[in-house]
Short mmCIF file of C-alpha atoms and ligand atoms in Angstrom, two decimals:
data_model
loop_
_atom_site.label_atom_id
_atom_site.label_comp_id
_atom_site.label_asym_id
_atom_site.label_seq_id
_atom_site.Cartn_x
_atom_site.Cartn_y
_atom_site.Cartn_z
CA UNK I 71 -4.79 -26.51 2.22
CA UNK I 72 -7.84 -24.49 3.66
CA UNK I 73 -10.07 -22.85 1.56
CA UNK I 74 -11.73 -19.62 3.04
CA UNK I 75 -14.10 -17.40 1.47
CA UNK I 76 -14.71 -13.67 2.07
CA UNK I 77 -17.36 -12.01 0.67
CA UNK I 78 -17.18 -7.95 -0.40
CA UNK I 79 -20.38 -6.40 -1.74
CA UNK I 80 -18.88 -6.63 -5.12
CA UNK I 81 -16.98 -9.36 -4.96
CA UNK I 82 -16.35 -12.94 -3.16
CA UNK I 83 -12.25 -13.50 -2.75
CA UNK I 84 -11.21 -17.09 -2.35
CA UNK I 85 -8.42 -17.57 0.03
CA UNK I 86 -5.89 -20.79 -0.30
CA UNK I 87 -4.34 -20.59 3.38
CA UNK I 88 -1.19 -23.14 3.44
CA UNK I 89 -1.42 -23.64 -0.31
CA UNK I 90 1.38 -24.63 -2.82
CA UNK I 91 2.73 -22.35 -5.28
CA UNK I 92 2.09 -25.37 -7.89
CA UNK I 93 -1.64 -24.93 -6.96
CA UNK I 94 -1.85 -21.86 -9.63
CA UNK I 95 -1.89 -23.55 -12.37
CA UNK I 96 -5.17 -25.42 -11.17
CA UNK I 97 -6.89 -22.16 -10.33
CA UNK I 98 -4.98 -19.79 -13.75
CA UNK I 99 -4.42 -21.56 -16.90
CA UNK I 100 -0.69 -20.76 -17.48
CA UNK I 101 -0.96 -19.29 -21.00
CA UNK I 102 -3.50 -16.50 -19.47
CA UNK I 103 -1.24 -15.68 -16.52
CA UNK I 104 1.65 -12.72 -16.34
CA UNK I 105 3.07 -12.68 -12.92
CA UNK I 106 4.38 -9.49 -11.64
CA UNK I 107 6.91 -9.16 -9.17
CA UNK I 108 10.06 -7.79 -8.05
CA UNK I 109 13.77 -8.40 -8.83
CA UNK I 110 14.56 -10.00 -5.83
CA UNK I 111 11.84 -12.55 -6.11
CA UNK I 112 12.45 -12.78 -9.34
CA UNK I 113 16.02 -14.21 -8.91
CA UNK I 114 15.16 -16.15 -5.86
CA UNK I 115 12.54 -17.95 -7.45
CA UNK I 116 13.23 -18.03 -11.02
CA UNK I 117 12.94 -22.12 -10.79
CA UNK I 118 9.36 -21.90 -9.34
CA UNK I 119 8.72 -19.11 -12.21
CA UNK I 120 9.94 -21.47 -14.82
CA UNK I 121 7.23 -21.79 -17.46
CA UNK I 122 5.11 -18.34 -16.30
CA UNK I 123 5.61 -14.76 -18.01
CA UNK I 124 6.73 -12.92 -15.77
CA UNK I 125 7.43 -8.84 -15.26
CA UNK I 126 10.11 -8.13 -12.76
CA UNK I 127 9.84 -4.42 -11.22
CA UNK I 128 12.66 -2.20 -9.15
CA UNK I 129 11.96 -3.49 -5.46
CA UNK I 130 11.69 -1.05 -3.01
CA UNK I 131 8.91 1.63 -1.68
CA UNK I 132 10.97 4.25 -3.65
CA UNK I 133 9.65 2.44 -6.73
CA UNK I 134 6.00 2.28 -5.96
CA UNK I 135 5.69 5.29 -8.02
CA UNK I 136 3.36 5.80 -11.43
CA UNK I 137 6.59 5.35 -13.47
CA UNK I 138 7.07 1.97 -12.68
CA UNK I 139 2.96 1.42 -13.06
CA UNK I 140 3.94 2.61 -16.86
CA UNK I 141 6.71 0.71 -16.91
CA UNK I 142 4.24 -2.93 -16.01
CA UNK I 143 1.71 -1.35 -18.65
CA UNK I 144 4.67 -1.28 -21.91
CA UNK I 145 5.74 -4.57 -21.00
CA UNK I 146 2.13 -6.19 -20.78
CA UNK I 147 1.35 -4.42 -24.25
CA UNK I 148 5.06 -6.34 -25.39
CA UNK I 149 3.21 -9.65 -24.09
CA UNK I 150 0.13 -8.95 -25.96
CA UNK I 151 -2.02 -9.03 -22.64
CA UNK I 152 -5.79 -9.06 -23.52
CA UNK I 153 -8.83 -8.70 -21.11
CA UNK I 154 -8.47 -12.52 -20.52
CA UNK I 155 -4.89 -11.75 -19.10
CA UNK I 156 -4.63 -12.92 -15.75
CA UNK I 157 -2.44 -10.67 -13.57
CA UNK I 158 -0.71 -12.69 -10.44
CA UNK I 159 1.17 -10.46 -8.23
CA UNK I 160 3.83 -12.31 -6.40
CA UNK I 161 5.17 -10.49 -3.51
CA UNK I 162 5.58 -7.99 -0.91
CA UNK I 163 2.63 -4.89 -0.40
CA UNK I 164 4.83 -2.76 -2.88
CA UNK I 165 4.33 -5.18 -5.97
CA UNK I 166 0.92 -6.81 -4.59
CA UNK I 167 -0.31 -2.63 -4.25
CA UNK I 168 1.36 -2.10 -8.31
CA UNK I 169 -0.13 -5.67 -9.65
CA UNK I 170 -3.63 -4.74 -8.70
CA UNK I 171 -3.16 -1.15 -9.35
CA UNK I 172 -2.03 -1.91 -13.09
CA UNK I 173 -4.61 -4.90 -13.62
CA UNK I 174 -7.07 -3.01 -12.38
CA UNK I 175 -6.49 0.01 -15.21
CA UNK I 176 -4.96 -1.51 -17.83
CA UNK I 177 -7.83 -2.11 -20.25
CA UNK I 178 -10.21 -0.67 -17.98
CA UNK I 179 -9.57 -3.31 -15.72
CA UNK I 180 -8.46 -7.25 -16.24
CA UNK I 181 -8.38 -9.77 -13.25
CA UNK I 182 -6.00 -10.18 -10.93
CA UNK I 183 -4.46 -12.25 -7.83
CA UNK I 184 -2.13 -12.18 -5.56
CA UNK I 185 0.48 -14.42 -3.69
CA UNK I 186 1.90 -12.42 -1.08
CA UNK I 187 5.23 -13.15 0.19
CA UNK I 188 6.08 -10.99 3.17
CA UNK I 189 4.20 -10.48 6.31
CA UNK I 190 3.25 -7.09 5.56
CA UNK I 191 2.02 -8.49 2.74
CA UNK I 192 0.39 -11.66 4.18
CA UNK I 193 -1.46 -9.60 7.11
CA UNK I 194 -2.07 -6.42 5.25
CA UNK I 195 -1.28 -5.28 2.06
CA UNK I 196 -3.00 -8.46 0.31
CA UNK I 197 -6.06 -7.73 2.05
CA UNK I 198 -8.80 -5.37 1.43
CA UNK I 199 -9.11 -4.48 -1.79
CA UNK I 200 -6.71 -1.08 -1.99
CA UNK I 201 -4.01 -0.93 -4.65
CA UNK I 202 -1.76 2.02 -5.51
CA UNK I 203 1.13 4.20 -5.92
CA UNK I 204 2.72 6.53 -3.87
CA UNK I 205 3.28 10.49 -5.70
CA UNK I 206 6.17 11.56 -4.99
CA UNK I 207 6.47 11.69 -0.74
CA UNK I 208 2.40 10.95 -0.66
CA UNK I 209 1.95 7.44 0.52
CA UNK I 210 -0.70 5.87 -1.39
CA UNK I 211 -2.41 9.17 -2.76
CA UNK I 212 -3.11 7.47 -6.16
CA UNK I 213 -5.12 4.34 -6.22
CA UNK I 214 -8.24 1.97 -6.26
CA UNK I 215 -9.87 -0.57 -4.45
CA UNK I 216 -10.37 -3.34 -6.50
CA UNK I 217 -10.60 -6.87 -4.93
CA UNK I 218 -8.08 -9.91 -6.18
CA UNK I 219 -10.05 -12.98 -7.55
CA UNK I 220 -8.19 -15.01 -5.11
CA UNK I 221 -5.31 -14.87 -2.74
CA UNK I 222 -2.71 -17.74 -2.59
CA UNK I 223 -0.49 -18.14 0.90
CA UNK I 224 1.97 -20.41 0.60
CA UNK I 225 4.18 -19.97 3.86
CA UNK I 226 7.23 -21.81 2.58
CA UNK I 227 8.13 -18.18 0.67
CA UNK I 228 9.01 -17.21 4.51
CA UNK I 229 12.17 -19.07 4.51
CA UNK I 230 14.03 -16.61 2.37
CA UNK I 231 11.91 -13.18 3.82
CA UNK I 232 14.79 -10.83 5.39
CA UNK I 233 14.91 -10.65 9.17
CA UNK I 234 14.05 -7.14 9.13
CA UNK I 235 10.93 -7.75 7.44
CA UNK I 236 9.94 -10.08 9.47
CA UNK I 237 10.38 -7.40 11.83
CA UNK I 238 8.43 -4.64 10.35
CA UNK I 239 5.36 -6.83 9.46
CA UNK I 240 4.74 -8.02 12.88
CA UNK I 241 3.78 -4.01 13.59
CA UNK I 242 1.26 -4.79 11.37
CA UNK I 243 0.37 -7.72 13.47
CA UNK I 244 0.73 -5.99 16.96
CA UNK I 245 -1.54 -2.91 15.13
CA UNK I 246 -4.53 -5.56 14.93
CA UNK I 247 -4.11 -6.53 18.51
CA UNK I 248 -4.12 -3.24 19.78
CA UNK I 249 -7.13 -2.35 17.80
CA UNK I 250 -9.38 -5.47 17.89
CA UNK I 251 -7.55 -8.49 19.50
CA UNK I 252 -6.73 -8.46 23.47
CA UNK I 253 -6.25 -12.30 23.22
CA UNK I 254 -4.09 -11.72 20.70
CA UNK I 255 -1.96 -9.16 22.35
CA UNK I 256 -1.58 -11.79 25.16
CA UNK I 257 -0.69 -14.54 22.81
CA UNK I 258 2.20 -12.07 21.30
CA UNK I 259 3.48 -11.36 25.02
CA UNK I 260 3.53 -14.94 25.18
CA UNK I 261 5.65 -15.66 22.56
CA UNK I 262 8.73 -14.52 20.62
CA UNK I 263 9.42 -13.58 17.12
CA UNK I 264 11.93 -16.38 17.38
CA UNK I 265 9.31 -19.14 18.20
CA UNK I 266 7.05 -17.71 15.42
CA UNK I 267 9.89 -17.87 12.53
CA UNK I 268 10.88 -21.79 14.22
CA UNK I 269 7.05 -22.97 14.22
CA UNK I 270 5.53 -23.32 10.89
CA UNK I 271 2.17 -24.10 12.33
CA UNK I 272 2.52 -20.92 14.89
CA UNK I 273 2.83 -18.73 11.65
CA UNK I 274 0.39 -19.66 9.53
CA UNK I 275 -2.65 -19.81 12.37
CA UNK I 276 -1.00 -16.28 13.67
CA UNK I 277 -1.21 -15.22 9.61
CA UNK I 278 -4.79 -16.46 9.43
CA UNK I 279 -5.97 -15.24 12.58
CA UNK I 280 -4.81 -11.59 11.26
CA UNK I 281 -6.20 -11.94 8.10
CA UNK I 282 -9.57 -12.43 9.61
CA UNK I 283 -9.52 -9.12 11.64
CA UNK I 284 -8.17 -7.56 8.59
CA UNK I 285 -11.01 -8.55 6.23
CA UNK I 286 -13.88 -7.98 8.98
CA UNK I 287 -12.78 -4.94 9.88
CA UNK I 288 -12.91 -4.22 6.18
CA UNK I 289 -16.14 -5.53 4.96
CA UNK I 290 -17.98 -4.27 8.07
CA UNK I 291 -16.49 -0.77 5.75
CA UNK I 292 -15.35 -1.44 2.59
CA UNK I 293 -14.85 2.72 1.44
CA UNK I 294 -13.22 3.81 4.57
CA UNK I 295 -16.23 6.03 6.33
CA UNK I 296 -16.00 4.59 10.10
CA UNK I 297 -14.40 1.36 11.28
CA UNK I 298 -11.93 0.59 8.92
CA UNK I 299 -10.23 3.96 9.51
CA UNK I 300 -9.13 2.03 13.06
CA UNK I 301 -6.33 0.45 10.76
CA UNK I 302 -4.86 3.74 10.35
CA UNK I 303 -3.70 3.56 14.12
CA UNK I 304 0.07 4.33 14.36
CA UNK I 305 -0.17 5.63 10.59
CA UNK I 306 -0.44 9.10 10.73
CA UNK I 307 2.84 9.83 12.22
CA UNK I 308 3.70 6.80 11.22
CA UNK I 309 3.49 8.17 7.67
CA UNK I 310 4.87 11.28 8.03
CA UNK I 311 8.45 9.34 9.88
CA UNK I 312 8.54 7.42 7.31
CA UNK I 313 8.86 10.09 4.85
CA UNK I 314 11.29 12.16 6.21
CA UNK I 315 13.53 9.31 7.42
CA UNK I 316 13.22 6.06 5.16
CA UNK I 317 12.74 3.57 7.91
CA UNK I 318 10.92 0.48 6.91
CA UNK I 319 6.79 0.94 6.86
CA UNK I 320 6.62 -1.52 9.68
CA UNK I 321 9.11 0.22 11.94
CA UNK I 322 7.64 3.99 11.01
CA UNK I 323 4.50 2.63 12.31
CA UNK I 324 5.69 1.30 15.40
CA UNK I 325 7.36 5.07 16.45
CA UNK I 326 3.70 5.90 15.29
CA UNK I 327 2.24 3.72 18.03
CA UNK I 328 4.13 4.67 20.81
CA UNK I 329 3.11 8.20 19.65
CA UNK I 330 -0.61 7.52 19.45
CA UNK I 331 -0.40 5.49 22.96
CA UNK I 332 0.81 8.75 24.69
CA UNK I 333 -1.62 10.70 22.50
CA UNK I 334 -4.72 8.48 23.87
CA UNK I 335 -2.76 8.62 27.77
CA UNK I 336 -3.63 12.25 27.25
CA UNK I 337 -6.66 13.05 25.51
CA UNK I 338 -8.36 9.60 25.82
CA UNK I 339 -7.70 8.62 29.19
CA UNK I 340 -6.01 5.22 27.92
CA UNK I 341 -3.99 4.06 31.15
CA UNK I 342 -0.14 4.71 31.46
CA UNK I 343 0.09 0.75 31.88
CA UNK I 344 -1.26 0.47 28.45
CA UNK I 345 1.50 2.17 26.77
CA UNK I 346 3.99 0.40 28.84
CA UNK I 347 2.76 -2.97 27.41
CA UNK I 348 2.83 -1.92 24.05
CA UNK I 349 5.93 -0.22 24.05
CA UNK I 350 7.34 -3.69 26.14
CA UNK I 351 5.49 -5.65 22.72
CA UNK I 352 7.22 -3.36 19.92
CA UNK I 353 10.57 -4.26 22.02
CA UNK I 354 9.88 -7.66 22.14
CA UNK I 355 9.84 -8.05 18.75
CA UNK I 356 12.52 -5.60 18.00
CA UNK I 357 10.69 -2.94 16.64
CA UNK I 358 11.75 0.52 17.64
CA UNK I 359 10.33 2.88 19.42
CA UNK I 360 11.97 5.69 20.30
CA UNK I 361 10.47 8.76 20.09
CA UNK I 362 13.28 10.97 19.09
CA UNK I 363 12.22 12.70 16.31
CA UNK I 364 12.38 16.11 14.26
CA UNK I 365 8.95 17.36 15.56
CA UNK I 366 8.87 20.39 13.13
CA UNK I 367 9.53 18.39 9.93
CA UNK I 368 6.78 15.62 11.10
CA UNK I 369 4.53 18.94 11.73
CA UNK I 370 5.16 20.33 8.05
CA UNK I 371 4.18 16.66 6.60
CA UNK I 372 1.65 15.99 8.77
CA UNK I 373 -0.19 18.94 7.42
CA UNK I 374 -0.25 17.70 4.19
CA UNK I 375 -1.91 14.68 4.96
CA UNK I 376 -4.74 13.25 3.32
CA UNK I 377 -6.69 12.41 6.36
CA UNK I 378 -6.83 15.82 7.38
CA UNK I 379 -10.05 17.68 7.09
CA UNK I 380 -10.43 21.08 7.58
CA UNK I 381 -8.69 22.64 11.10
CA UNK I 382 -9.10 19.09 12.67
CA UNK I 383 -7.40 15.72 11.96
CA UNK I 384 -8.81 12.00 12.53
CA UNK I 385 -6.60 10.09 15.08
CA UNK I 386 -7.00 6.82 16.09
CA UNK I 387 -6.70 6.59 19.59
CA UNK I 388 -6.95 3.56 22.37
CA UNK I 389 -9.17 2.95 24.80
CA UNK I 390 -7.72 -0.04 26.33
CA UNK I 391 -5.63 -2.65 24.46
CA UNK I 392 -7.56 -4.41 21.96
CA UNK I 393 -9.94 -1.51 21.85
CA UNK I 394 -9.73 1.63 19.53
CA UNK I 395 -11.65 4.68 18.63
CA UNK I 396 -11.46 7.21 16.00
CA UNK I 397 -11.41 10.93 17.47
CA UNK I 398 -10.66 13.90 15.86
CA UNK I 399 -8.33 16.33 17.12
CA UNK I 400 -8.24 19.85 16.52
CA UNK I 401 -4.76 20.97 14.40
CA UNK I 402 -3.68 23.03 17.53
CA UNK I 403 -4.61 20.67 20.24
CA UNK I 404 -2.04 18.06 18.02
CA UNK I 405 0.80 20.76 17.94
CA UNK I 406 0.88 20.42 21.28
CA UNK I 407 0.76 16.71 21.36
CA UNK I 408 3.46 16.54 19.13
CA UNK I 409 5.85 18.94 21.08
P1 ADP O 605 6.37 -4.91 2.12
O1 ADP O 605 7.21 -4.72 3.32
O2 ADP O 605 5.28 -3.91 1.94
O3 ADP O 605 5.91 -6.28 1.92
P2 ADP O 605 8.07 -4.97 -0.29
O4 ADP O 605 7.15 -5.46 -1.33
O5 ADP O 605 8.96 -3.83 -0.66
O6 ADP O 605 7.34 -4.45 0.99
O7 ADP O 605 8.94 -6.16 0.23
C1 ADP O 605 9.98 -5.90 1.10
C2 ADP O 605 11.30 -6.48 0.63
O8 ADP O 605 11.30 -7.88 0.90
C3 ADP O 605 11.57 -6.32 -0.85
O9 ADP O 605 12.94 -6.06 -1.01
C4 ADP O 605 11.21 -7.67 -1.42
O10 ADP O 605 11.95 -7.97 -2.58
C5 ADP O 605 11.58 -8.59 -0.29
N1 ADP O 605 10.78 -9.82 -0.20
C6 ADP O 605 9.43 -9.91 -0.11
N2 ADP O 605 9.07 -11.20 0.05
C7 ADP O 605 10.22 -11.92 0.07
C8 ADP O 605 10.53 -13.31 0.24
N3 ADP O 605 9.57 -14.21 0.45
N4 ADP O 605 11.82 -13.68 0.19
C9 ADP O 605 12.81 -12.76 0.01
N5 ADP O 605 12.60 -11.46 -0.12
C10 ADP O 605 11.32 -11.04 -0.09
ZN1 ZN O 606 0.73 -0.17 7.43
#
């Protein structure tokens, strides 16, 4: 086990890298705790839940909605939760984003943790503070951020993690190195998704190594006014495909990268070669990135997006790999991106 601290101006998370699941109780006394999670977790780990309370939502993006937030909130009242309650989410980013979103309004707020269980999760979701819901097609339009006390990894909940989402969190991983990491971008070229899922070591220092960007990207900005919007890069269209065509968050966001790449070829003088390697990375580790999309449908949702301000719109664009910028770009000037 390695113990990590990162400190937030409100808060100082504790992070258990390589932990055991049986470390909780050390860290939660059990009669405190409720863990939230999903069905599927649920059933696949119902031996290592034995003994906890435990709420079981609807898995799925489609049910990161405020109904299912309600839903958490009736069944905590049924388990007479107090403000010494101790939420745990156990998960993926939808029930780590609806654990800390509930905790964090139920009773004005009780504590919370989380013990991620996907990638996504692992890399992103888990870190940073922002919990939420979507509204309806709006990703994420209702939420806080509110810190976790502490966040658990314990890698062995990897074994049973679908290929595919394996697939679409390394976007998340191949987001940081684009962004911030040029070493890293070389040690992904270097290796395979294969040798990652074979190499328990390779995982978690690869896990730990984007943790790190993740959390000083976000304290050097905890509320979102200049660096951290660099973790938005592939997310805008990446958004807006998801939406209109239910791919997996991970694989939205890699169509959204190729899409920024050319964007930044064009406006932002980011080299042709770039885009070739990172289009050759997404590949690599089976991530799509075709292009082929319904440009007047991603037009109409991109419209509506919350990052848009006025008659211009943020995008995060590349300089070179493992170097980003934010630029805005006026809403004309991306119309003719886009077609
Ligand atoms: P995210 O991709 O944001 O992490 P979810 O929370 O929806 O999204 O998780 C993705 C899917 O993977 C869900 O169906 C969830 O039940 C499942 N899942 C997450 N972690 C594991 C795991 N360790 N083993 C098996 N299934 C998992
Ligand atoms: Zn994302």
């Amino acid at each position: 086990m390695d113990k990590q601290q990162y400190k937030f101006s409100i808060k100082t998370v504790d992070c258990y890298f390589d932990a055991d699941f049986s470390l909780l109780e050390e860290l939660v006394p059990k009669e405190k705790a409720v863990i939230i999670t999903d069905e599927n977790i649920a059933s696949l780990y119902a031996k290592t839940f034995a003994g906890w309370k435990v709420i079981a939502v609807k898995p799925g993006e489609e049910n990161k909605q405020q109904a299912t937030v309600d839903s958490v909130i009736g069944q905590l009242i049924k388990l007479q939760a107090d403000r010494e309650t101790f939420i745990i989410g156990v998960g993926g980013g939808v029930v780590t984003d609806i654990a800390g979103y509930a905790a964090s309004v139920y009773m004005r707020g009780i504590k919370f943790a989380f013990v991620p269980t996907s990638i996504l999760a692992m890399v992103d979701a888990a870190v940073g503070g922002k919990n939420g819901v979507d509204v309806g097609m709006y990703k994420n339009l209702v939420g806080v951020i509110r810190h976790p006390e502490f966040l658990l990894y314990n890698y062995s909940f990897l074994k049973t993690l679908p290929q595919d989402e394996w697939v679409s969190g390394f976007a998340e991983i191949i987001k940081h190195a684009c962004i911030k990491d040029t070493a890293m971008f070389e040690l992904l070229e270097n290796n395979s998704l294969e040798e990652f899922q074979n190499s328990s070591s390779k995982i978690a220092e690869l896990i730990k190594r984007n943790v790190e960007i993740k959390y000083n990207v976000v304290s050097n900005d905890e509320f979102e006014t200049g660096e951290r919007k660099l973790l938005n890069f592939g997310h805008t269209i990446g958004h807006a495909i998801e939406n209109i065509y239910k791919i997996p968050h991970g694989n939205a966001v890699s169509i959204g990268m190729v899409a920024a790449c050319k964007i930044s070829e064009t406006i932002n003088g980011f080299p042709v070669e770039g885009s070739q390697r990172v289009i050759a990375l997404l590949k690599k580790y089976h991530l799509p990135v075709d292009l082929k999309f319904d440009k007047e449908k991603i037009w109409e949702v991109l419209l509506m997006d919350k990052k848009k301000s006025g008659d211009t719109m943020n995008f995060i664009l590349l300089n070179k790999i493992g170097d980003a910028i934010v630029k805005p770009v006026s809403l004309p000037q991306l119309k003719d991106l886009i077609n």
